[in-house]
Amino acid sequence: MTDLAKIAVSLVSKGKGILAADETVSTLTKRFDALKINSTPSSRRDYRELLLTAPGAGEFISGVIMHDETIRQQTSAGAPFVAACEQLGIVPGIKVDAGAKPLAGHAPERVTEGLDGLRERLAEYRQLGARFAKWRAVFEVSDTLPSPACVATNANALARYAALCQEQELVPIVEPEVLMDGAHTIERCEKVTSAVLRAVFLALFEQGVRLEWMLLKPNMVVSGAQCRRQADVGEVAVGTLRCLRRHAPAAVPGVVFLSGGQRDVTATRHLDAINRADGPKPWKLSFSYGRALQDPALATWLGKPENVAAAQKAFYHRARCNSLSALGKYSENEEKHAEPSPSVSSDWRDD
Ligand code: 13P
């Protein structure tokens, strides 16, 4: 197996998933502000260190996606974050897109930018120790959106990013996110997710991306957040698997879902149901959650050193539950044994 294939496979090794801790400074500042936590380079460093070093969490976390700020920072013990990851057996990763910007002539749709100079930035991140990368494209849903222009432009950018990553010896995580916001039905979500995945894999093929050396990070097929009828867990599992079977080639070693604004326990239940469902599953199915892994820890920490241990326990608990769901072995009884943590759901998303 090549090194890139080995890294891709190790990121989805049994019962393990990825921590997305790559929020931009402005997104993390909004989350901190909502909890009255002062956002500074050192408070953001303390928060990321708390997550990374949570005792025992390394059993469930295979990789961490960092922001540019974090990969250049050191832990309080003076070790670069990359070295701290390696010590814990966690593969260091990096967000490399420059954010979703208005797509000219197609408001409110957006295109993810960051291709200019990407080869050089990837080379630097590889030098700093990153072994995988992430690029997120977003698709708004309505009766008429996403437009063909938005789908084609973002699919092309994702594929060019992925090809550059592989050239620079980094495993690309390809993240096309069909947004949950909106009143659309689960059927509409499945239709749009299908069209987006079809366009993305066509573009990946055209750009010569090796599917064995990448991971797919999609949304689950769910009802829009404002839809009057919310699909149940079984419907989400069936719709998500049907969509992936039809549109995600079996050569991709792993599918690591984003949480996309689902509540933490809901995201865990969905992943568990997906893994328990009958039928072929040629890829590993795991998590690459941001908010659904972090929210209870952040709301417990509140920026106070005396809360670090409790926040780490909250993070450990969600990581463990999601590990169980990646194995299809989660039970809601797990939540009863947990220390109660403040109930939060952060709406802030990256630009
Ligand atoms: P959420 O799980 O909070 O959607 O974040 C995942 C992510 O990496 C978004 O790019």
mmCIF file of C-alpha atoms and ligand atoms in Angstrom:
data_model
loop_
_atom_site.group_PDB
_atom_site.id
_atom_site.type_symbol
_atom_site.label_atom_id
_atom_site.label_comp_id
_atom_site.label_asym_id
_atom_site.label_seq_id
_atom_site.Cartn_x
_atom_site.Cartn_y
_atom_site.Cartn_z
ATOM 1 C CA MET A 1 0.000 0.000 0.000
ATOM 2 C CA THR A 2 1.264 3.507 -0.718
ATOM 3 C CA ASP A 3 1.761 5.970 2.132
ATOM 4 C CA LEU A 4 -1.334 7.958 1.136
ATOM 5 C CA ALA A 5 -3.475 4.813 1.050
ATOM 6 C CA LYS A 6 -2.140 3.830 4.489
ATOM 7 C CA ILE A 7 -2.961 7.241 5.961
ATOM 8 C CA ALA A 8 -6.462 7.223 4.454
ATOM 9 C CA VAL A 9 -7.135 3.749 5.856
ATOM 10 C CA SER A 10 -5.683 4.622 9.275
ATOM 11 C CA LEU A 11 -8.005 7.633 9.570
ATOM 12 C CA VAL A 12 -10.963 5.247 9.445
ATOM 13 C CA SER A 13 -9.482 2.426 11.478
ATOM 14 C CA LYS A 14 -11.922 0.423 13.569
ATOM 15 C CA GLY A 15 -14.062 2.576 15.856
ATOM 16 C CA LYS A 16 -12.085 5.737 15.167
ATOM 17 C CA GLY A 17 -13.034 9.039 13.589
ATOM 18 C CA ILE A 18 -11.761 12.556 13.046
ATOM 19 C CA LEU A 19 -12.053 15.650 15.239
ATOM 20 C CA ALA A 20 -12.724 18.748 13.127
ATOM 21 C CA ALA A 21 -11.181 21.559 15.205
ATOM 22 C CA ASP A 22 -10.387 23.847 12.279
ATOM 23 C CA GLU A 23 -12.835 26.702 12.834
ATOM 24 C CA THR A 24 -11.575 30.010 11.489
ATOM 25 C CA VAL A 25 -10.606 32.685 14.019
ATOM 26 C CA SER A 26 -13.864 34.533 13.302
ATOM 27 C CA THR A 27 -16.046 31.431 13.685
ATOM 28 C CA LEU A 28 -14.389 30.327 16.930
ATOM 29 C CA THR A 29 -14.598 33.898 18.222
ATOM 30 C CA LYS A 30 -18.359 33.895 17.597
ATOM 31 C CA ARG A 31 -18.678 30.608 19.511
ATOM 32 C CA PHE A 32 -16.527 31.961 22.336
ATOM 33 C CA ASP A 33 -18.469 35.263 22.411
ATOM 34 C CA ALA A 34 -21.765 33.374 22.811
ATOM 35 C CA LEU A 35 -20.338 31.853 26.013
ATOM 36 C CA LYS A 36 -18.529 35.038 27.107
ATOM 37 C CA ILE A 37 -15.090 33.463 26.587
ATOM 38 C CA ASN A 38 -12.361 35.912 25.584
ATOM 39 C CA SER A 39 -11.006 34.937 22.147
ATOM 40 C CA THR A 40 -7.239 35.418 21.887
ATOM 41 C CA PRO A 41 -4.507 33.341 20.243
ATOM 42 C CA SER A 42 -3.710 31.864 23.654
ATOM 43 C CA SER A 43 -7.322 31.094 24.671
ATOM 44 C CA ARG A 44 -7.876 29.424 21.295
ATOM 45 C CA ARG A 45 -4.643 27.493 21.832
ATOM 46 C CA ASP A 46 -5.768 26.425 25.345
ATOM 47 C CA TYR A 47 -9.096 25.227 23.970
ATOM 48 C CA ARG A 48 -7.579 23.179 21.151
ATOM 49 C CA GLU A 49 -5.019 21.715 23.561
ATOM 50 C CA LEU A 50 -7.776 20.727 25.979
ATOM 51 C CA LEU A 51 -9.510 18.735 23.246
ATOM 52 C CA LEU A 52 -6.391 17.132 21.825
ATOM 53 C CA THR A 53 -5.021 16.034 25.179
ATOM 54 C CA ALA A 54 -8.287 14.840 26.749
ATOM 55 C CA PRO A 55 -7.217 11.683 28.612
ATOM 56 C CA GLY A 56 -8.231 8.549 26.738
ATOM 57 C CA ALA A 57 -9.810 10.350 23.758
ATOM 58 C CA GLY A 58 -6.980 9.134 21.501
ATOM 59 C CA GLU A 59 -8.615 5.684 21.673
ATOM 60 C CA PHE A 60 -11.450 7.068 19.547
ATOM 61 C CA ILE A 61 -9.847 9.868 17.533
ATOM 62 C CA SER A 62 -7.670 8.952 14.549
ATOM 63 C CA GLY A 63 -6.939 12.439 13.254
ATOM 64 C CA VAL A 64 -7.496 16.101 13.982
ATOM 65 C CA ILE A 65 -8.139 18.845 11.446
ATOM 66 C CA MET A 66 -6.343 21.988 12.558
ATOM 67 C CA HIS A 67 -6.577 25.606 11.496
ATOM 68 C CA ASP A 68 -3.514 27.441 10.170
ATOM 69 C CA GLU A 69 -3.218 29.261 13.513
ATOM 70 C CA THR A 70 -3.065 25.995 15.511
ATOM 71 C CA ILE A 71 -0.550 24.137 13.356
ATOM 72 C CA ARG A 72 1.897 26.986 14.014
ATOM 73 C CA GLN A 73 1.248 27.028 17.783
ATOM 74 C CA GLN A 74 2.804 25.091 20.633
ATOM 75 C CA THR A 75 1.043 23.370 23.523
ATOM 76 C CA SER A 76 1.495 24.748 27.053
ATOM 77 C CA ALA A 77 4.295 22.167 27.496
ATOM 78 C CA GLY A 78 6.146 23.810 24.578
ATOM 79 C CA ALA A 79 5.610 21.067 21.973
ATOM 80 C CA PRO A 80 4.372 21.982 18.502
ATOM 81 C CA PHE A 81 0.779 20.755 18.060
ATOM 82 C CA VAL A 82 1.915 18.385 15.323
ATOM 83 C CA ALA A 83 4.374 16.721 17.735
ATOM 84 C CA ALA A 84 1.665 16.494 20.416
ATOM 85 C CA CYS A 85 -0.603 14.748 17.899
ATOM 86 C CA GLU A 86 2.094 12.277 16.935
ATOM 87 C CA GLN A 87 2.792 11.502 20.592
ATOM 88 C CA LEU A 88 -0.883 10.606 21.013
ATOM 89 C CA GLY A 89 -1.003 8.525 17.822
ATOM 90 C CA ILE A 90 -3.309 11.094 16.184
ATOM 91 C CA VAL A 91 -2.688 12.019 12.535
ATOM 92 C CA PRO A 92 -2.335 15.816 12.087
ATOM 93 C CA GLY A 93 -4.484 17.414 9.391
ATOM 94 C CA ILE A 94 -5.068 20.950 8.111
ATOM 95 C CA LYS A 95 -7.926 22.979 6.651
ATOM 96 C CA VAL A 96 -6.632 24.513 3.431
ATOM 97 C CA ASP A 97 -9.618 26.218 1.798
ATOM 98 C CA ALA A 98 -9.932 29.986 2.067
ATOM 99 C CA GLY A 99 -13.661 29.942 2.790
ATOM 100 C CA ALA A 100 -16.915 30.100 0.832
ATOM 101 C CA LYS A 101 -17.293 33.434 -1.018
ATOM 102 C CA PRO A 102 -20.270 34.802 -2.986
ATOM 103 C CA LEU A 103 -20.563 33.121 -6.396
ATOM 104 C CA ALA A 104 -20.772 36.008 -8.857
ATOM 105 C CA GLY A 105 -24.211 36.324 -10.414
ATOM 106 C CA HIS A 106 -25.657 33.596 -8.216
ATOM 107 C CA ALA A 107 -26.524 35.143 -4.837
ATOM 108 C CA PRO A 108 -26.974 33.629 -2.266
ATOM 109 C CA GLU A 109 -24.819 30.770 -3.523
ATOM 110 C CA ARG A 110 -21.144 30.511 -2.670
ATOM 111 C CA VAL A 111 -17.972 29.082 -4.143
ATOM 112 C CA THR A 112 -15.067 27.953 -2.007
ATOM 113 C CA GLU A 113 -11.868 29.798 -2.824
ATOM 114 C CA GLY A 114 -8.213 29.076 -2.122
ATOM 115 C CA LEU A 115 -6.758 27.412 -5.225
ATOM 116 C CA ASP A 116 -4.296 30.235 -6.002
ATOM 117 C CA GLY A 117 -0.955 29.403 -4.406
ATOM 118 C CA LEU A 118 -2.368 26.166 -2.986
ATOM 119 C CA ARG A 119 0.537 23.988 -4.216
ATOM 120 C CA GLU A 120 3.015 26.082 -2.214
ATOM 121 C CA ARG A 121 0.795 26.176 0.883
ATOM 122 C CA LEU A 122 0.336 22.402 0.786
ATOM 123 C CA ALA A 123 4.092 21.909 0.515
ATOM 124 C CA GLU A 124 4.573 24.074 3.597
ATOM 125 C CA TYR A 125 1.896 22.242 5.599
ATOM 126 C CA ARG A 126 3.473 18.899 4.641
ATOM 127 C CA GLN A 127 6.786 20.270 5.893
ATOM 128 C CA LEU A 128 5.114 21.343 9.149
ATOM 129 C CA GLY A 129 3.913 17.749 9.616
ATOM 130 C CA ALA A 130 0.355 17.647 8.239
ATOM 131 C CA ARG A 131 -0.538 14.351 6.584
ATOM 132 C CA PHE A 132 -4.053 15.130 5.379
ATOM 133 C CA ALA A 133 -6.069 18.192 4.371
ATOM 134 C CA LYS A 134 -9.657 19.405 4.170
ATOM 135 C CA TRP A 135 -11.619 21.589 1.724
ATOM 136 C CA ARG A 136 -15.314 22.326 2.289
ATOM 137 C CA ALA A 137 -17.800 23.391 -0.378
ATOM 138 C CA VAL A 138 -21.349 24.393 0.583
ATOM 139 C CA PHE A 139 -24.611 24.016 -1.309
ATOM 140 C CA GLU A 140 -27.791 25.883 -0.355
ATOM 141 C CA VAL A 141 -31.035 23.997 -0.913
ATOM 142 C CA SER A 142 -34.374 25.396 -2.114
ATOM 143 C CA ASP A 143 -36.871 24.332 -4.765
ATOM 144 C CA THR A 144 -34.474 25.709 -7.389
ATOM 145 C CA LEU A 145 -31.039 25.633 -5.686
ATOM 146 C CA PRO A 146 -28.296 24.607 -5.975
ATOM 147 C CA SER A 147 -27.824 25.995 -9.477
ATOM 148 C CA PRO A 148 -25.888 23.969 -12.049
ATOM 149 C CA ALA A 149 -23.221 26.710 -11.948
ATOM 150 C CA CYS A 150 -22.730 26.339 -8.187
ATOM 151 C CA VAL A 151 -22.509 22.538 -8.391
ATOM 152 C CA ALA A 152 -20.084 22.521 -11.333
ATOM 153 C CA THR A 153 -17.822 25.274 -9.964
ATOM 154 C CA ASN A 154 -17.503 23.777 -6.490
ATOM 155 C CA ALA A 155 -17.044 20.232 -7.835
ATOM 156 C CA ASN A 156 -14.220 21.434 -10.065
ATOM 157 C CA ALA A 157 -12.516 23.289 -7.201
ATOM 158 C CA LEU A 158 -12.810 20.257 -4.883
ATOM 159 C CA ALA A 159 -11.247 18.043 -7.558
ATOM 160 C CA ARG A 160 -8.390 20.457 -8.301
ATOM 161 C CA TYR A 161 -7.691 20.737 -4.565
ATOM 162 C CA ALA A 162 -7.718 16.934 -4.190
ATOM 163 C CA ALA A 163 -5.319 16.438 -7.123
ATOM 164 C CA LEU A 164 -2.921 19.026 -5.698
ATOM 165 C CA CYS A 165 -3.054 17.359 -2.266
ATOM 166 C CA GLN A 166 -2.119 13.988 -3.683
ATOM 167 C CA GLU A 167 0.696 15.559 -5.713
ATOM 168 C CA GLN A 168 2.032 17.082 -2.472
ATOM 169 C CA GLU A 169 1.681 13.794 -0.520
ATOM 170 C CA LEU A 170 -1.357 14.768 1.546
ATOM 171 C CA VAL A 171 -4.593 12.774 1.777
ATOM 172 C CA PRO A 172 -7.470 15.027 0.663
ATOM 173 C CA ILE A 173 -10.705 15.013 2.584
ATOM 174 C CA VAL A 174 -13.297 16.049 0.020
ATOM 175 C CA GLU A 175 -16.177 17.819 1.773
ATOM 176 C CA PRO A 176 -19.234 18.736 -0.301
ATOM 177 C CA GLU A 177 -21.802 19.911 2.268
ATOM 178 C CA VAL A 178 -25.455 20.138 1.284
ATOM 179 C CA LEU A 179 -26.678 22.497 3.983
ATOM 180 C CA MET A 180 -29.399 21.540 6.466
ATOM 181 C CA ASP A 181 -30.765 25.106 6.632
ATOM 182 C CA GLY A 182 -34.160 25.427 4.972
ATOM 183 C CA ALA A 183 -37.629 23.926 4.928
ATOM 184 C CA HIS A 184 -36.836 21.245 2.343
ATOM 185 C CA THR A 185 -37.849 17.617 2.774
ATOM 186 C CA ILE A 186 -35.508 14.662 3.232
ATOM 187 C CA GLU A 187 -36.401 13.600 -0.326
ATOM 188 C CA ARG A 188 -35.151 16.945 -1.649
ATOM 189 C CA CYS A 189 -31.959 16.570 0.412
ATOM 190 C CA GLU A 190 -31.358 13.127 -1.120
ATOM 191 C CA LYS A 191 -31.942 14.424 -4.632
ATOM 192 C CA VAL A 192 -29.555 17.352 -4.184
ATOM 193 C CA THR A 193 -26.911 15.275 -2.374
ATOM 194 C CA SER A 194 -27.067 12.730 -5.215
ATOM 195 C CA ALA A 195 -26.561 15.406 -7.879
ATOM 196 C CA VAL A 196 -23.695 16.964 -5.933
ATOM 197 C CA LEU A 197 -21.891 13.641 -5.348
ATOM 198 C CA ARG A 198 -22.326 12.703 -9.003
ATOM 199 C CA ALA A 199 -20.726 15.994 -10.097
ATOM 200 C CA VAL A 200 -17.941 15.737 -7.509
ATOM 201 C CA PHE A 201 -16.919 12.184 -8.485
ATOM 202 C CA LEU A 202 -17.041 13.074 -12.188
ATOM 203 C CA ALA A 203 -14.707 16.021 -11.507
ATOM 204 C CA LEU A 204 -12.407 13.853 -9.354
ATOM 205 C CA PHE A 205 -12.213 11.350 -12.208
ATOM 206 C CA GLU A 206 -11.475 14.070 -14.762
ATOM 207 C CA GLN A 207 -8.669 15.471 -12.591
ATOM 208 C CA GLY A 208 -7.104 12.026 -12.120
ATOM 209 C CA VAL A 209 -7.623 11.861 -8.364
ATOM 210 C CA ARG A 210 -6.895 8.404 -6.899
ATOM 211 C CA LEU A 211 -10.007 7.434 -4.962
ATOM 212 C CA GLU A 212 -8.021 5.004 -2.765
ATOM 213 C CA TRP A 213 -6.012 7.958 -1.450
ATOM 214 C CA MET A 214 -8.847 10.202 -0.282
ATOM 215 C CA LEU A 215 -11.781 10.306 2.122
ATOM 216 C CA LEU A 216 -15.266 11.651 1.431
ATOM 217 C CA LYS A 217 -16.829 13.952 4.038
ATOM 218 C CA PRO A 218 -20.492 14.380 3.102
ATOM 219 C CA ASN A 219 -23.630 15.491 4.876
ATOM 220 C CA MET A 220 -26.095 12.834 5.930
ATOM 221 C CA VAL A 221 -29.408 12.774 4.067
ATOM 222 C CA VAL A 222 -31.715 14.558 6.531
ATOM 223 C CA SER A 223 -34.777 16.826 6.542
ATOM 224 C CA GLY A 224 -34.129 20.570 6.313
ATOM 225 C CA ALA A 225 -33.873 22.099 9.799
ATOM 226 C CA GLN A 226 -37.102 24.063 9.265
ATOM 227 C CA CYS A 227 -39.025 21.270 7.528
ATOM 228 C CA ARG A 228 -42.327 20.569 9.300
ATOM 229 C CA ARG A 229 -41.867 16.803 9.088
ATOM 230 C CA GLN A 230 -38.550 15.677 10.501
ATOM 231 C CA ALA A 231 -37.467 12.285 9.149
ATOM 232 C CA ASP A 232 -36.734 9.704 11.837
ATOM 233 C CA VAL A 233 -33.428 7.979 12.449
ATOM 234 C CA GLY A 234 -34.323 4.965 10.284
ATOM 235 C CA GLU A 235 -35.251 7.139 7.308
ATOM 236 C CA VAL A 236 -31.986 9.067 7.614
ATOM 237 C CA ALA A 237 -29.994 5.817 7.621
ATOM 238 C CA VAL A 238 -31.843 4.376 4.611
ATOM 239 C CA GLY A 239 -31.671 7.594 2.569
ATOM 240 C CA THR A 240 -28.013 8.236 3.390
ATOM 241 C CA LEU A 241 -26.905 4.706 2.489
ATOM 242 C CA ARG A 242 -28.982 4.615 -0.696
ATOM 243 C CA CYS A 243 -27.448 7.893 -1.813
ATOM 244 C CA LEU A 244 -23.889 6.785 -1.013
ATOM 245 C CA ARG A 245 -24.315 3.371 -2.660
ATOM 246 C CA ARG A 246 -25.517 5.049 -5.832
ATOM 247 C CA HIS A 247 -22.934 7.815 -5.989
ATOM 248 C CA ALA A 248 -19.801 7.082 -3.891
ATOM 249 C CA PRO A 249 -17.452 4.543 -5.530
ATOM 250 C CA ALA A 250 -16.362 1.563 -3.437
ATOM 251 C CA ALA A 251 -12.698 2.452 -4.065
ATOM 252 C CA VAL A 252 -12.993 5.287 -1.509
ATOM 253 C CA PRO A 253 -11.810 3.731 1.768
ATOM 254 C CA GLY A 254 -13.881 5.858 4.103
ATOM 255 C CA VAL A 255 -16.844 8.168 4.442
ATOM 256 C CA VAL A 256 -16.549 10.488 7.448
ATOM 257 C CA PHE A 257 -19.710 12.485 7.987
ATOM 258 C CA LEU A 258 -19.903 16.114 9.069
ATOM 259 C CA SER A 259 -22.481 16.930 11.754
ATOM 260 C CA GLY A 260 -23.757 20.044 9.975
ATOM 261 C CA GLY A 261 -25.781 21.514 12.867
ATOM 262 C CA GLN A 262 -27.382 18.289 14.138
ATOM 263 C CA ARG A 263 -27.533 18.100 17.907
ATOM 264 C CA ASP A 264 -24.698 16.045 19.358
ATOM 265 C CA VAL A 265 -26.743 12.991 20.403
ATOM 266 C CA THR A 266 -28.720 13.075 17.137
ATOM 267 C CA ALA A 267 -25.522 12.911 15.081
ATOM 268 C CA THR A 268 -24.407 9.935 17.184
ATOM 269 C CA ARG A 269 -27.735 8.123 16.749
ATOM 270 C CA HIS A 270 -27.720 8.698 12.999
ATOM 271 C CA LEU A 271 -24.201 7.309 12.519
ATOM 272 C CA ASP A 272 -25.083 4.288 14.628
ATOM 273 C CA ALA A 273 -28.222 3.583 12.567
ATOM 274 C CA ILE A 274 -26.257 3.959 9.319
ATOM 275 C CA ASN A 275 -23.725 1.384 10.519
ATOM 276 C CA ARG A 276 -26.419 -1.013 11.751
ATOM 277 C CA ALA A 277 -28.468 -0.885 8.539
ATOM 278 C CA ASP A 278 -28.604 -3.939 6.291
ATOM 279 C CA GLY A 279 -26.996 -4.111 2.896
ATOM 280 C CA PRO A 280 -23.582 -3.522 1.375
ATOM 281 C CA LYS A 281 -21.272 -0.913 2.877
ATOM 282 C CA PRO A 282 -18.026 -1.019 0.918
ATOM 283 C CA TRP A 283 -16.507 1.980 2.755
ATOM 284 C CA LYS A 284 -15.835 2.520 6.471
ATOM 285 C CA LEU A 285 -18.538 4.847 7.795
ATOM 286 C CA SER A 286 -17.341 7.123 10.582
ATOM 287 C CA PHE A 287 -17.365 10.718 11.811
ATOM 288 C CA SER A 288 -15.459 13.935 11.227
ATOM 289 C CA TYR A 289 -17.574 16.078 13.492
ATOM 290 C CA GLY A 290 -16.929 19.617 14.635
ATOM 291 C CA ARG A 291 -19.827 20.891 16.693
ATOM 292 C CA ALA A 292 -21.303 17.483 17.569
ATOM 293 C CA LEU A 293 -18.011 16.501 19.222
ATOM 294 C CA GLN A 294 -17.094 19.847 20.722
ATOM 295 C CA ASP A 295 -20.235 21.614 21.906
ATOM 296 C CA PRO A 296 -20.590 20.012 25.368
ATOM 297 C CA ALA A 297 -16.854 20.426 26.052
ATOM 298 C CA LEU A 298 -16.872 24.089 25.065
ATOM 299 C CA ALA A 299 -19.953 24.855 27.163
ATOM 300 C CA THR A 300 -18.367 23.088 30.142
ATOM 301 C CA TRP A 301 -14.979 24.766 29.824
ATOM 302 C CA LEU A 302 -16.161 28.405 29.559
ATOM 303 C CA GLY A 303 -12.532 29.523 29.356
ATOM 304 C CA LYS A 304 -11.841 28.607 33.016
ATOM 305 C CA PRO A 305 -8.786 26.530 33.974
ATOM 306 C CA GLU A 306 -10.733 24.901 36.823
ATOM 307 C CA ASN A 307 -13.192 23.464 34.248
ATOM 308 C CA VAL A 308 -10.586 21.824 32.008
ATOM 309 C CA ALA A 309 -10.903 18.335 33.515
ATOM 310 C CA ALA A 310 -14.725 18.365 33.322
ATOM 311 C CA ALA A 311 -14.598 19.680 29.732
ATOM 312 C CA GLN A 312 -12.178 16.915 28.781
ATOM 313 C CA LYS A 313 -14.562 14.346 30.288
ATOM 314 C CA ALA A 314 -17.414 15.796 28.223
ATOM 315 C CA PHE A 315 -15.278 15.540 25.085
ATOM 316 C CA TYR A 316 -14.163 11.995 25.967
ATOM 317 C CA HIS A 317 -17.785 10.981 26.391
ATOM 318 C CA ARG A 318 -18.893 12.259 22.958
ATOM 319 C CA ALA A 319 -15.801 10.764 21.298
ATOM 320 C CA ARG A 320 -16.552 7.397 22.932
ATOM 321 C CA CYS A 321 -20.236 7.469 21.948
ATOM 322 C CA ASN A 322 -19.352 8.314 18.344
ATOM 323 C CA SER A 323 -16.750 5.544 18.314
ATOM 324 C CA LEU A 324 -19.466 3.107 19.387
ATOM 325 C CA SER A 325 -21.740 4.422 16.645
ATOM 326 C CA ALA A 326 -18.961 3.985 14.048
ATOM 327 C CA LEU A 327 -19.110 0.318 15.064
ATOM 328 C CA GLY A 328 -22.923 0.192 15.131
ATOM 329 C CA LYS A 329 -22.770 -0.564 18.880
ATOM 330 C CA TYR A 330 -24.105 2.614 20.465
ATOM 331 C CA SER A 331 -26.970 2.564 22.929
ATOM 332 C CA GLU A 332 -28.706 5.589 24.403
ATOM 333 C CA ASN A 333 -28.033 4.108 27.827
ATOM 334 C CA GLU A 334 -24.504 5.416 27.307
ATOM 335 C CA GLU A 335 -25.853 8.932 27.789
ATOM 336 C CA LYS A 336 -27.238 8.038 31.241
ATOM 337 C CA HIS A 337 -23.784 7.270 32.635
ATOM 338 C CA ALA A 338 -22.411 10.587 31.445
ATOM 339 C CA GLU A 339 -21.924 13.586 33.697
ATOM 340 C CA PRO A 340 -24.617 16.051 32.676
ATOM 341 C CA SER A 341 -23.084 18.785 30.562
ATOM 342 C CA PRO A 342 -24.713 22.066 29.606
ATOM 343 C CA SER A 343 -27.024 21.640 26.643
ATOM 344 C CA VAL A 344 -25.861 23.803 23.779
ATOM 345 C CA SER A 345 -26.155 23.869 20.083
ATOM 346 C CA SER A 346 -23.983 26.375 18.306
ATOM 347 C CA ASP A 347 -25.371 27.760 15.093
ATOM 348 C CA TRP A 348 -22.147 29.364 13.999
ATOM 349 C CA ARG A 349 -20.693 27.920 10.859
ATOM 350 C CA ASP A 350 -17.505 28.679 9.008
ATOM 351 C CA ASP A 351 -17.703 31.300 6.257
HETATM 352 P P1 13P B 1 -19.610 20.206 11.797
HETATM 353 O O1 13P B 1 -19.521 18.762 12.228
HETATM 354 O O2 13P B 1 -19.801 21.159 12.940
HETATM 355 O O3 13P B 1 -20.558 20.413 10.662
HETATM 356 O O4 13P B 1 -18.171 20.581 11.259
HETATM 357 C C1 13P B 1 -17.511 19.717 10.429
HETATM 358 C C2 13P B 1 -16.624 20.479 9.542
HETATM 359 O O5 13P B 1 -15.462 20.178 9.428
HETATM 360 C C3 13P B 1 -17.171 21.603 8.762
HETATM 361 O O6 13P B 1 -16.276 21.952 7.743
#
